[in-house]
Short mmCIF file of C-alpha atoms in Angstrom, two decimals:
data_model
loop_
_atom_site.label_atom_id
_atom_site.label_comp_id
_atom_site.label_asym_id
_atom_site.label_seq_id
_atom_site.Cartn_x
_atom_site.Cartn_y
_atom_site.Cartn_z
CA MET A 1 50.07 51.66 -5.74
CA GLN A 2 50.98 48.07 -6.37
CA GLN A 3 47.66 47.25 -4.30
CA ASN A 4 45.86 49.57 -6.76
CA SER A 5 47.72 47.58 -10.24
CA ASN A 6 45.66 44.09 -8.83
CA ILE A 7 42.69 45.16 -7.76
CA GLU A 8 42.82 46.60 -11.51
CA ASP A 9 44.33 43.48 -12.71
CA PHE A 10 41.27 41.73 -10.69
CA GLU A 11 39.19 43.54 -12.30
CA ASN A 12 40.15 43.32 -15.83
CA ILE A 13 39.74 39.84 -14.92
CA TYR A 14 36.30 39.49 -13.39
CA LYS A 15 34.82 40.88 -16.32
CA ASP A 16 36.70 38.89 -19.01
CA MET A 17 36.27 35.97 -17.26
CA LYS A 18 32.23 35.84 -17.82
CA THR A 19 32.53 36.00 -21.55
CA ARG A 20 35.18 32.74 -21.80
CA GLU A 21 33.40 29.57 -21.16
CA PRO A 22 35.73 26.74 -20.61
CA PHE A 23 33.36 24.40 -20.05
CA HIS A 24 32.94 22.00 -23.21
CA VAL A 25 30.49 19.36 -24.55
CA PRO A 26 31.75 16.39 -27.10
CA GLY A 27 30.04 17.31 -30.54
CA ASN A 28 26.45 17.44 -31.55
CA TYR A 29 25.99 16.89 -28.06
CA PHE A 30 22.56 18.91 -27.48
CA GLU A 31 21.31 17.51 -30.55
CA LYS A 32 21.54 14.18 -29.25
CA LEU A 33 20.79 15.19 -25.83
CA PRO A 34 16.59 15.54 -26.46
CA SER A 35 16.05 12.14 -27.92
CA GLU A 36 18.71 11.07 -25.08
CA ILE A 37 16.35 12.44 -22.47
CA SER A 38 13.30 11.33 -24.12
CA ASP A 39 14.59 7.48 -24.56
CA LYS A 40 15.11 7.68 -20.43
CA ILE A 41 11.70 8.91 -20.05
CA ILE A 42 10.35 6.34 -22.21
CA LYS A 43 12.22 3.26 -19.60
CA HIS A 44 11.45 5.03 -16.89
CA ASN A 45 7.83 5.36 -17.21
CA LYS A 46 7.97 1.65 -17.95
CA LYS A 47 10.08 0.94 -14.72
CA GLU A 48 7.31 2.98 -13.32
CA ILE A 49 4.64 1.23 -14.28
CA PHE A 50 6.57 -2.45 -13.62
CA ASP A 51 7.41 -0.83 -9.66
CA PHE A 52 3.71 -0.12 -9.05
CA ILE A 53 2.58 -3.41 -10.26
CA TYR A 54 5.09 -4.68 -8.07
CA SER A 55 3.83 -2.46 -5.02
CA PHE A 56 0.56 -2.78 -5.54
CA ASN A 57 0.75 -6.48 -6.06
CA LEU A 58 3.52 -7.68 -2.77
CA PRO A 59 0.88 -6.78 -0.31
CA ARG A 60 -1.68 -8.67 -2.24
CA ILE A 61 0.49 -11.86 -1.87
CA LEU A 62 2.19 -11.13 1.21
CA VAL A 63 -1.78 -11.46 2.52
CA TYR A 64 -2.67 -14.04 0.59
CA ALA A 65 0.84 -16.05 1.24
CA SER A 66 -0.16 -15.24 5.67
CA PHE A 67 -4.04 -16.17 4.38
CA ILE A 68 -3.51 -19.64 3.18
CA ILE A 69 -0.57 -20.14 5.95
CA VAL A 70 -3.00 -19.40 8.68
CA ILE A 71 -5.60 -21.80 7.11
CA ALA A 72 -2.99 -24.09 6.66
CA LEU A 73 -2.20 -24.13 10.20
CA ILE A 74 -5.56 -23.82 11.37
CA VAL A 75 -6.38 -27.58 9.27
CA GLY A 76 -3.22 -28.98 10.28
CA ARG A 77 -4.57 -28.62 14.01
CA ASN A 78 -8.07 -29.73 13.13
CA ASN A 79 -6.44 -32.81 11.89
CA PHE A 80 -4.31 -33.49 14.18
CA LYS A 81 -7.23 -33.02 16.99
CA LYS A 82 -8.87 -35.77 14.79
CA GLU A 83 -6.50 -38.28 14.86
CA THR A 84 -5.99 -37.64 18.78
CA ASN A 85 -10.00 -38.34 19.10
CA VAL A 86 -9.61 -41.35 17.01
CA GLU A 87 -6.85 -42.68 19.65
CA LEU A 88 -9.32 -42.08 22.30
CA SER A 89 -12.45 -43.63 20.25
CA SER A 90 -9.60 -46.47 19.76
CA ASN A 91 -8.67 -46.59 23.10
CA GLU A 92 -12.44 -46.85 24.17
CA ILE A 93 -13.51 -49.45 21.49
CA ALA A 94 -10.47 -51.45 23.25
CA GLU A 95 -11.20 -51.33 26.75
CA VAL A 96 -15.08 -52.49 25.72
CA ILE A 97 -13.97 -55.13 24.02
CA LEU A 98 -11.84 -55.56 27.16
CA ASN A 99 -14.94 -55.45 29.24
CA ASP A 100 -16.30 -57.52 26.83
CA ASP A 101 -14.35 -60.27 26.91
CA ALA A 102 -13.77 -60.18 31.07
CA LEU A 103 -18.15 -60.11 31.10
CA MET A 104 -18.56 -62.83 28.86
CA ASP A 105 -15.51 -64.40 30.97
CA SER A 106 -17.37 -64.35 33.57
CA PHE A 107 -20.45 -66.47 32.12
CA ASP A 108 -20.19 -70.21 33.39
CA GLU A 109 -21.08 -72.29 30.44
CA GLU A 110 -23.23 -74.91 32.75
CA THR A 111 -25.30 -71.39 34.26
CA LEU A 112 -26.46 -69.82 31.31
CA VAL A 113 -27.16 -73.46 29.83
CA ALA A 114 -29.26 -74.05 33.74
CA GLU A 115 -30.92 -70.95 33.17
CA LEU A 116 -31.76 -71.48 29.30
CA ILE A 117 -33.32 -74.66 30.70
CA ASN A 118 -34.89 -73.21 34.07
CA GLU A 119 -37.09 -69.96 32.29
CA GLY A 120 -38.53 -69.13 35.74
CA ASN A 121 -34.99 -68.39 37.00
CA THR A 122 -32.98 -65.82 34.63
CA ASP A 123 -31.90 -63.70 37.87
CA THR A 124 -27.97 -64.52 36.94
CA LEU A 125 -28.41 -63.58 32.44
CA LYS A 126 -30.63 -60.00 33.75
CA ASN A 127 -27.90 -59.58 36.15
CA LYS A 128 -24.96 -60.09 34.07
CA ASN A 129 -25.32 -56.98 32.00
CA VAL A 130 -24.27 -54.86 34.90
CA GLN A 131 -22.72 -56.90 37.80
CA LYS A 132 -20.70 -60.28 37.76
CA SER A 133 -22.65 -63.35 39.17
CA SER A 134 -20.87 -66.03 40.89
CA SER A 135 -21.09 -69.42 39.04
CA SER A 136 -22.12 -70.93 42.40
CA ALA A 137 -24.44 -69.67 42.97
CA VAL A 138 -26.95 -71.15 40.69
CA LYS A 139 -27.56 -74.86 41.44
CA THR A 140 -26.44 -77.27 38.81
CA GLU A 141 -28.44 -80.52 36.88
CA PRO A 142 -27.52 -82.69 34.81
CA ILE A 143 -28.59 -82.12 31.64
CA ASP A 144 -30.12 -84.73 30.30
CA GLU A 145 -32.64 -85.44 33.32
CA ILE A 146 -34.12 -81.77 33.42
CA PHE A 147 -37.42 -81.15 32.13
CA VAL A 148 -38.41 -77.93 31.67
CA ASN A 149 -42.23 -77.92 30.89
CA PRO A 150 -45.01 -79.88 32.49
CA GLU A 151 -45.65 -81.48 29.03
CA ASP A 152 -42.42 -83.98 30.32
CA THR A 153 -40.43 -82.86 27.30
CA THR A 154 -36.87 -83.88 27.35
CA ILE A 155 -34.35 -81.45 26.21
CA THR A 156 -31.42 -83.26 24.98
CA GLU A 157 -27.53 -82.29 24.98
CA GLU A 158 -27.64 -82.40 21.96
CA ASP A 159 -30.76 -80.06 21.20
CA ILE A 160 -29.26 -77.51 23.29
CA ILE A 161 -26.04 -77.97 21.49
CA ASN A 162 -27.82 -77.11 18.02
CA TYR A 163 -30.43 -74.37 19.86
CA LEU A 164 -26.79 -72.78 20.50
CA ASN A 165 -25.75 -73.67 17.10
CA GLU A 166 -29.27 -72.21 15.44
CA ASP A 167 -28.60 -68.70 17.29
CA GLU A 168 -24.23 -68.57 16.49
CA SER A 169 -25.50 -69.17 13.03
CA ILE A 170 -27.81 -65.87 13.20
CA PHE A 171 -25.49 -63.90 14.35
CA ILE A 172 -23.29 -65.12 12.07
CA ASN A 173 -25.80 -64.44 9.12
CA ARG A 174 -26.09 -60.66 10.64
CA ASP A 175 -22.48 -60.14 10.44
CA ASN A 176 -22.41 -60.86 7.00
CA GLU A 177 -25.01 -58.30 6.32
CA THR A 178 -23.52 -55.95 8.02
CA ASP A 179 -20.41 -56.59 6.63
CA ASN A 180 -22.35 -56.40 3.15
CA MET B 1 12.14 27.15 -33.77
CA THR B 2 11.99 26.60 -30.41
CA GLU B 3 12.84 30.09 -29.16
CA HIS B 4 9.34 31.18 -31.60
CA TYR B 5 7.61 29.38 -28.43
CA SER B 6 7.31 31.67 -25.46
CA ASP B 7 7.26 29.63 -21.96
CA LYS B 8 3.28 30.14 -21.97
CA GLU B 9 2.60 28.60 -25.02
CA LEU B 10 4.80 25.44 -24.19
CA LEU B 11 2.82 25.43 -21.13
CA GLU B 12 -0.48 25.30 -23.06
CA LEU B 13 1.11 22.45 -25.51
CA LEU B 14 2.17 20.63 -22.47
CA LYS B 15 -1.12 20.25 -20.99
CA ASN B 16 -2.59 18.70 -24.21
CA ASP B 17 -1.80 15.03 -24.69
CA ASP B 18 -1.99 15.42 -28.20
CA ASN B 19 1.30 16.88 -28.57
CA ARG B 20 2.99 16.92 -25.08
CA ASN B 21 6.04 14.50 -26.30
CA TYR B 22 6.52 17.54 -29.24
CA ALA B 23 6.31 20.15 -26.67
CA PHE B 24 8.67 18.71 -24.35
CA ASN B 25 10.92 18.11 -27.13
CA LEU B 26 11.29 21.85 -27.51
CA PHE B 27 10.98 22.38 -24.25
CA VAL B 28 14.70 20.24 -23.45
CA ARG B 29 15.79 22.12 -26.74
CA LYS B 30 14.77 25.91 -25.35
CA TYR B 31 16.48 25.03 -21.94
CA GLN B 32 18.78 22.07 -22.33
CA GLN B 33 22.05 25.11 -23.08
CA LYS B 34 21.35 27.15 -19.86
CA ILE B 35 20.11 24.32 -17.44
CA TYR B 36 23.71 21.93 -18.53
CA LEU B 37 25.94 24.74 -17.89
CA HIS B 38 24.10 25.05 -14.12
CA ILE B 39 25.17 21.99 -13.70
CA ARG B 40 27.47 21.36 -14.77
CA ARG B 41 28.95 24.60 -12.80
CA ILE B 42 28.21 22.78 -9.74
CA VAL B 43 29.13 19.26 -10.20
CA ILE B 44 32.08 20.41 -12.62
CA ASN B 45 33.08 16.81 -14.35
CA HIS B 46 30.66 16.59 -18.37
CA ASP B 47 29.31 13.03 -17.94
CA ASP B 48 28.17 13.38 -14.12
CA ALA B 49 26.81 16.92 -15.36
CA ASN B 50 24.51 14.74 -18.29
CA ASP B 51 23.31 12.42 -15.84
CA VAL B 52 22.14 14.94 -13.77
CA VAL B 53 20.66 16.84 -16.72
CA GLN B 54 19.17 13.87 -17.65
CA ASN B 55 17.42 13.18 -14.42
CA THR B 56 16.70 16.91 -14.02
CA PHE B 57 14.25 16.71 -17.20
CA ILE B 58 12.91 13.37 -16.65
CA LYS B 59 11.61 15.31 -12.65
CA ILE B 60 10.48 18.39 -15.04
CA TRP B 61 8.33 15.81 -17.25
CA LYS B 62 7.35 13.96 -14.14
CA GLY B 63 5.99 17.52 -12.46
CA ILE B 64 5.29 19.92 -15.30
CA GLY B 65 1.22 18.55 -14.68
CA LYS B 66 0.96 19.69 -11.20
CA PHE B 67 2.66 23.20 -11.85
CA ARG B 68 0.38 25.47 -11.19
CA GLU B 69 2.33 28.24 -12.80
CA GLU B 70 3.04 30.84 -9.76
CA SER B 71 6.30 30.94 -10.19
CA LYS B 72 7.93 31.39 -13.96
CA ILE B 73 8.61 27.99 -15.31
CA PHE B 74 12.46 29.00 -15.47
CA THR B 75 12.60 29.39 -11.99
CA TRP B 76 10.88 26.20 -11.33
CA ILE B 77 13.45 23.92 -13.65
CA TYR B 78 16.22 26.11 -12.15
CA ARG B 79 15.12 24.97 -8.63
CA ILE B 80 14.92 21.32 -9.44
CA ALA B 81 18.56 21.27 -11.37
CA THR B 82 20.07 22.79 -8.69
CA ASN B 83 18.09 20.36 -6.22
CA GLU B 84 19.44 18.01 -8.41
CA ALA B 85 23.37 18.61 -7.94
CA ILE B 86 23.80 19.21 -4.81
CA SER B 87 22.30 15.58 -4.14
CA PHE B 88 24.30 14.28 -6.39
CA LEU B 89 27.28 15.80 -5.14
CA ASN B 90 25.42 14.24 -1.56
CA LYS B 91 25.21 11.32 -3.05
CA LYS B 92 28.72 11.19 -4.36
CA ARG B 93 30.38 12.21 -0.86
CA CYS B 94 28.15 9.51 0.92
CA LYS B 95 29.59 6.72 -1.60
CA TYR B 96 32.71 7.41 -1.73
CA PHE B 97 33.33 8.53 2.13
CA ILE B 98 34.40 12.11 1.40
CA PRO B 99 34.41 14.61 3.85
CA PHE B 100 32.67 17.81 3.69
CA ILE B 101 36.11 19.75 3.27
CA ASN B 102 38.03 17.74 0.95
CA VAL B 103 34.78 18.15 -1.92
CA GLU B 104 36.22 21.04 -3.45
CA LYS B 105 39.44 19.38 -3.55
CA LYS B 106 37.93 16.22 -5.08
CA LEU B 107 36.41 18.64 -7.72
CA SER B 108 39.20 20.48 -8.77
CA GLU B 109 41.01 17.07 -9.01
CA SER B 110 37.98 16.54 -11.64
CA LEU B 111 38.36 20.13 -13.09
CA GLU B 112 41.92 18.98 -14.31
CA SER B 113 41.08 15.55 -15.89
CA ASP B 114 38.38 15.94 -17.03
CA GLN B 115 38.64 16.34 -21.55
CA TYR B 116 36.31 18.24 -21.88
CA PHE B 117 37.59 21.36 -19.67
CA LYS B 118 39.63 23.60 -21.85
CA ALA B 119 41.17 26.70 -20.10
CA ASP B 120 44.03 28.84 -20.00
CA LYS B 121 46.19 29.57 -16.81
CA ILE B 122 43.97 32.10 -15.32
CA GLU B 123 40.69 30.36 -16.23
CA LYS B 124 41.81 27.01 -14.62
CA LYS B 125 43.09 29.68 -12.04
CA PHE B 126 39.61 31.51 -11.42
CA GLN B 127 37.67 28.37 -11.54
CA LYS B 128 39.71 26.49 -8.83
CA ALA B 129 39.49 29.97 -6.36
CA ILE B 130 35.39 29.27 -7.46
CA LEU B 131 35.39 25.84 -6.46
CA LYS B 132 37.57 27.19 -3.17
CA LEU B 133 34.41 28.65 -2.04
CA PRO B 134 31.65 26.78 0.30
CA GLU B 135 29.16 24.50 -1.89
CA ARG B 136 25.80 26.98 -1.63
CA GLN B 137 28.26 30.37 -1.45
CA ARG B 138 29.78 28.83 -4.91
CA ILE B 139 26.19 28.05 -6.58
CA ILE B 140 24.79 32.11 -5.62
CA PHE B 141 27.99 32.97 -7.34
CA ASN B 142 27.96 31.25 -10.21
CA MET B 143 24.23 32.27 -10.66
CA LYS B 144 24.89 35.82 -10.45
CA TYR B 145 27.88 35.82 -12.18
CA PHE B 146 27.77 33.37 -15.08
CA ASP B 147 23.95 32.79 -15.91
CA GLU B 148 23.34 36.44 -14.66
CA LEU B 149 20.14 36.22 -12.55
CA LYS B 150 18.58 38.73 -10.86
CA TYR B 151 18.13 38.73 -6.62
CA GLU B 152 14.69 38.24 -6.88
CA GLU B 153 14.82 35.22 -9.17
CA MET B 154 17.73 33.97 -7.10
CA SER B 155 15.77 33.94 -3.88
CA GLU B 156 12.96 32.32 -5.43
CA ILE B 157 14.69 29.97 -6.53
CA LEU B 158 17.13 28.73 -3.32
CA ASN B 159 14.43 29.90 -1.41
CA VAL B 160 16.39 32.91 0.21
CA THR B 161 16.57 36.53 1.12
CA THR B 162 17.67 38.83 -1.50
CA GLY B 163 19.69 40.48 1.46
CA ALA B 164 21.40 37.39 2.66
CA LEU B 165 22.04 36.65 -1.03
CA LYS B 166 23.36 39.76 -2.11
CA ALA B 167 26.20 39.63 0.96
CA SER B 168 27.21 35.98 0.49
CA TYR B 169 27.51 36.71 -3.09
CA HIS B 170 29.86 40.23 -1.79
CA HIS B 171 31.40 38.03 0.50
CA ALA B 172 32.05 34.95 -2.35
CA VAL B 173 33.94 37.77 -4.45
CA THR B 174 36.56 39.41 -2.06
CA LYS B 175 37.22 35.33 -1.31
CA ILE B 176 37.59 34.75 -4.89
CA GLU B 177 39.74 38.41 -5.49
CA LYS B 178 41.81 37.69 -2.52
CA TYR B 179 42.98 33.76 -4.25
CA LEU B 180 43.92 35.25 -7.16
CA LYS B 181 46.07 37.72 -5.05
CA GLU B 182 47.93 35.58 -2.95
CA ASP B 183 49.35 33.52 -5.67
#
């Protein structure tokens, strides 16, 4: 009997609860809700546009940035190579200068003068480009007594110095021309 | 005013770009109360329900252009609202590290503290009994008992067979009855 009355109570409660509404809302809530929703939609659309632009541009920015970095690395690497080349060429130049100096050192002025006077024997001068020759291989004679042609024209030491000076002046003039 | 427009007429208006905002306003006015109460019964708190309702209507606005009219618009928006409310509760669980079992306890506390919940003793007890149900069973009970939806409509909304829905509803009523008789 007690159980039956409980079930009856529950059935009444079950029917009754359907008609009651315990969940309330603030005043004018449903009046304001449509405008709140439309405001939120406008904000949402703006955000979506920004997100779209951002998402569209971000990969591009990354691609451009990586491209620039790669180019910068390649250019930097080439510059480094050029510098190395410059260093190498300057080393080479230095080597050439040293060789030239060594070559020039190997000239014996007396031999050179002797060969200039004696036109028939220029072996030493010819060979100087490729190999060193010993100054002792050339016979030396006193300059003021050497005759170089059959007309008995005497070449004095002063003439030779003048001749050499003329040659040097030619080189100096050439250097000036190239500088200009 | 909004009751004058049928769902079909509203959809026609929504497809026209010139009337879209006006039509959506009418659409919101037509369904806001039903959607609000459905969501409120799931999330309990008014502020939470307000957020979920707004998100639901934003999703409806975004998706209404793709709505194919294969189902009723009413069941479509109910599905969105239900999914939004469930995902809101899941997010809340993750945010506050609440175990699944303690959710109904939290919701019961929320029921007590909510200034917009006005109920007498028996109403409170009835609501707490509903909150004792597992989440899916609670949603099924609310949809059948309060919203008076047909099993076919509920099946379309929740993607559950009508047989399973009937069984679930029966179990829910039994549990509520048991809970009310215990105290």
